[in-house]
Short mmCIF file of C-alpha atoms in Angstrom, two decimals:
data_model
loop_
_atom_site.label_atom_id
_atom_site.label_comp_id
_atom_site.label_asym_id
_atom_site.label_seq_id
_atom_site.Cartn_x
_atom_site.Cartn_y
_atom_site.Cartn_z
CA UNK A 1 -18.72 6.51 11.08
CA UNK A 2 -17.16 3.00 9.44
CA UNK A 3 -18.15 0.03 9.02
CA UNK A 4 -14.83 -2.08 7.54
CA UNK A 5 -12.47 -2.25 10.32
CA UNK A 6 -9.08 -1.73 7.94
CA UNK A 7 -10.55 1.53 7.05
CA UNK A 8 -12.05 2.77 10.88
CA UNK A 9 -8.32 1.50 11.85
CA UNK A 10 -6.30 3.57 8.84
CA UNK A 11 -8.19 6.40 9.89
CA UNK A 12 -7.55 6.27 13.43
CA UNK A 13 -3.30 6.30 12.39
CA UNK A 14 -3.89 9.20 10.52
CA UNK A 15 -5.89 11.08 13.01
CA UNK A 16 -3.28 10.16 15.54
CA UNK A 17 -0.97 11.63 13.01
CA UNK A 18 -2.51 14.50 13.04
CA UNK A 19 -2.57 14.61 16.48
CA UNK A 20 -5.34 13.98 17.73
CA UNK A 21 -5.61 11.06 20.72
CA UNK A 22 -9.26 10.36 20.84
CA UNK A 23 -11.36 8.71 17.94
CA UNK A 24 -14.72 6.79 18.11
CA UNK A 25 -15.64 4.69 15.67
CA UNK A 26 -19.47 3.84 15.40
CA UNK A 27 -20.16 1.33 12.83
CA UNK A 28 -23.70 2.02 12.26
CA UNK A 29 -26.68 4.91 11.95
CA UNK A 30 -27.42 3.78 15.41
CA UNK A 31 -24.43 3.64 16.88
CA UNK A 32 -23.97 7.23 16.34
CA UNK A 33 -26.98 8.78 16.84
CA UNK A 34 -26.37 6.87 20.24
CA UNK A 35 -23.34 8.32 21.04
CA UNK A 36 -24.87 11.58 19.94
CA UNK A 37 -27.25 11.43 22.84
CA UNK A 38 -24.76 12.81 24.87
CA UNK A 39 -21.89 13.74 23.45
CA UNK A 40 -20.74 16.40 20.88
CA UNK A 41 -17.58 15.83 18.41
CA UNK A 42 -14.89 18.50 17.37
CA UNK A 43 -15.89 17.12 13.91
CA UNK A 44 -16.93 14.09 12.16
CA UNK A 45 -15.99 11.86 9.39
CA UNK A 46 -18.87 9.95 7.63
CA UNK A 47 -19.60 7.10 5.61
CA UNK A 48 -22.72 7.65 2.88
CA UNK A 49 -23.87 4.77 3.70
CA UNK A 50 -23.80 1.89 6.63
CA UNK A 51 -25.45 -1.63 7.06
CA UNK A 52 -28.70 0.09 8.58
CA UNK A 53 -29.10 2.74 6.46
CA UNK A 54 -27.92 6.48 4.88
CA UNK A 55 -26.00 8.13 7.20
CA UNK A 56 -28.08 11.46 6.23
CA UNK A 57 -29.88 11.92 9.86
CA UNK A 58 -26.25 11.88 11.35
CA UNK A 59 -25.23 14.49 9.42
CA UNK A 60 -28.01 16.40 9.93
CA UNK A 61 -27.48 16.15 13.44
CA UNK A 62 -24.06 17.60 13.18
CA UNK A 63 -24.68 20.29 11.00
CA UNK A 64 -27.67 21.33 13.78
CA UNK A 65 -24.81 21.43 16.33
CA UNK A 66 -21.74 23.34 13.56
CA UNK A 67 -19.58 20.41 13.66
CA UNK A 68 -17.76 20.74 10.46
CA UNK A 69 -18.16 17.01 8.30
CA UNK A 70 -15.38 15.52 6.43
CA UNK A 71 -17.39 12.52 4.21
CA UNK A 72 -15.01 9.93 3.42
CA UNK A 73 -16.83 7.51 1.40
CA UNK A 74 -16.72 5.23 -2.19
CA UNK A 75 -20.49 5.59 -2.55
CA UNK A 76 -21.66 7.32 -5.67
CA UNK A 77 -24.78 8.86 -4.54
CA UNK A 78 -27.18 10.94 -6.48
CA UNK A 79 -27.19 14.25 -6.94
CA UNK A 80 -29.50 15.45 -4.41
CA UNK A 81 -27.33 13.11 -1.55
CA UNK A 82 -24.31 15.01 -2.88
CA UNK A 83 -25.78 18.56 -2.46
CA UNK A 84 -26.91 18.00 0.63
CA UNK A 85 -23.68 16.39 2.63
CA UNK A 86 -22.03 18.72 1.30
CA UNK A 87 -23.55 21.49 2.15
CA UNK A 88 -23.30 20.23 5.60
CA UNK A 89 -19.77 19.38 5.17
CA UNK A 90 -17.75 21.13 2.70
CA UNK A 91 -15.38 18.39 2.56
CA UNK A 92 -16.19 15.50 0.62
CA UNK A 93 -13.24 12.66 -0.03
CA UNK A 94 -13.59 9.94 -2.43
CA UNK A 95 -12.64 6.55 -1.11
CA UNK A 96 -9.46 5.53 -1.59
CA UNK A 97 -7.53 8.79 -1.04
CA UNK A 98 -3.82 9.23 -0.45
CA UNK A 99 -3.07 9.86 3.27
CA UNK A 100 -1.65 13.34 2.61
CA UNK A 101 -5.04 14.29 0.67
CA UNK A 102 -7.28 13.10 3.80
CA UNK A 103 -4.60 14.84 6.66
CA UNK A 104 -5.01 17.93 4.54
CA UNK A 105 -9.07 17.87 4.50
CA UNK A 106 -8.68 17.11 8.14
CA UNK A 107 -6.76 20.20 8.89
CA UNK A 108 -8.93 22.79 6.33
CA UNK A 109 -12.44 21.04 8.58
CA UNK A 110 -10.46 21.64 11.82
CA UNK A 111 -9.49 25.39 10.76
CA UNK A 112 -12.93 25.66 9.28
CA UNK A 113 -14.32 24.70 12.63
CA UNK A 114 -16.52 27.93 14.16
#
């Protein structure tokens, strides 16, 4: 989930880097939980926050299904935001990052993956 298109199209290079050949970009809370209807991702990598809203029903809807969360995100939330997307996650990158420090929390939430 991204809703600048430099950053949705960084992220898709590095994914591809990483090998993977399939990313969706939603660029809003409904856009995903959309997509969600009927379909399940490997794993996910959230904004906090997008034009319509938290994105903390999203990750709650991932965390229901085990689908490990990398958040990726310049928002400085409150504690209580923090705790919780976390918990869900385990993986929490401030934005910017360097490439090599997102390709690594990419492969520990793939390997982390049940």
């Amino acid at each position: 989930m991204e809703d600048q298109p430099l950053i949705a199209l960084e992220v898709e290079e590095l994914l591809n880097k990483a090998g993977f050949s399939e990313a969706i970009t939603c660029i809003s809370c409904a856009d995903a939980k959309q997509w969600l209807e009927t379909h399940t991702p490997y794993f996910a990598i959230l904004e906090t926050r997008l034009p319509d809203g938290p994105s903390d029903e999203i990750s709650q809807i991932l965390a229901s299904r085990n689908v490990p969360i990398i958040v990726h995100s310049a928002d400085v939330a409150d504690i209580d935001q923090v705790a919780a997307l976390t918990e869900a996650s385990r993986f929490w990158i401030n934005k910017p990052c360097q490439p090599d420090l997102f390709l690594q929390a990419v492969r520990d939430c793939t390997e982390a993956r049940p």
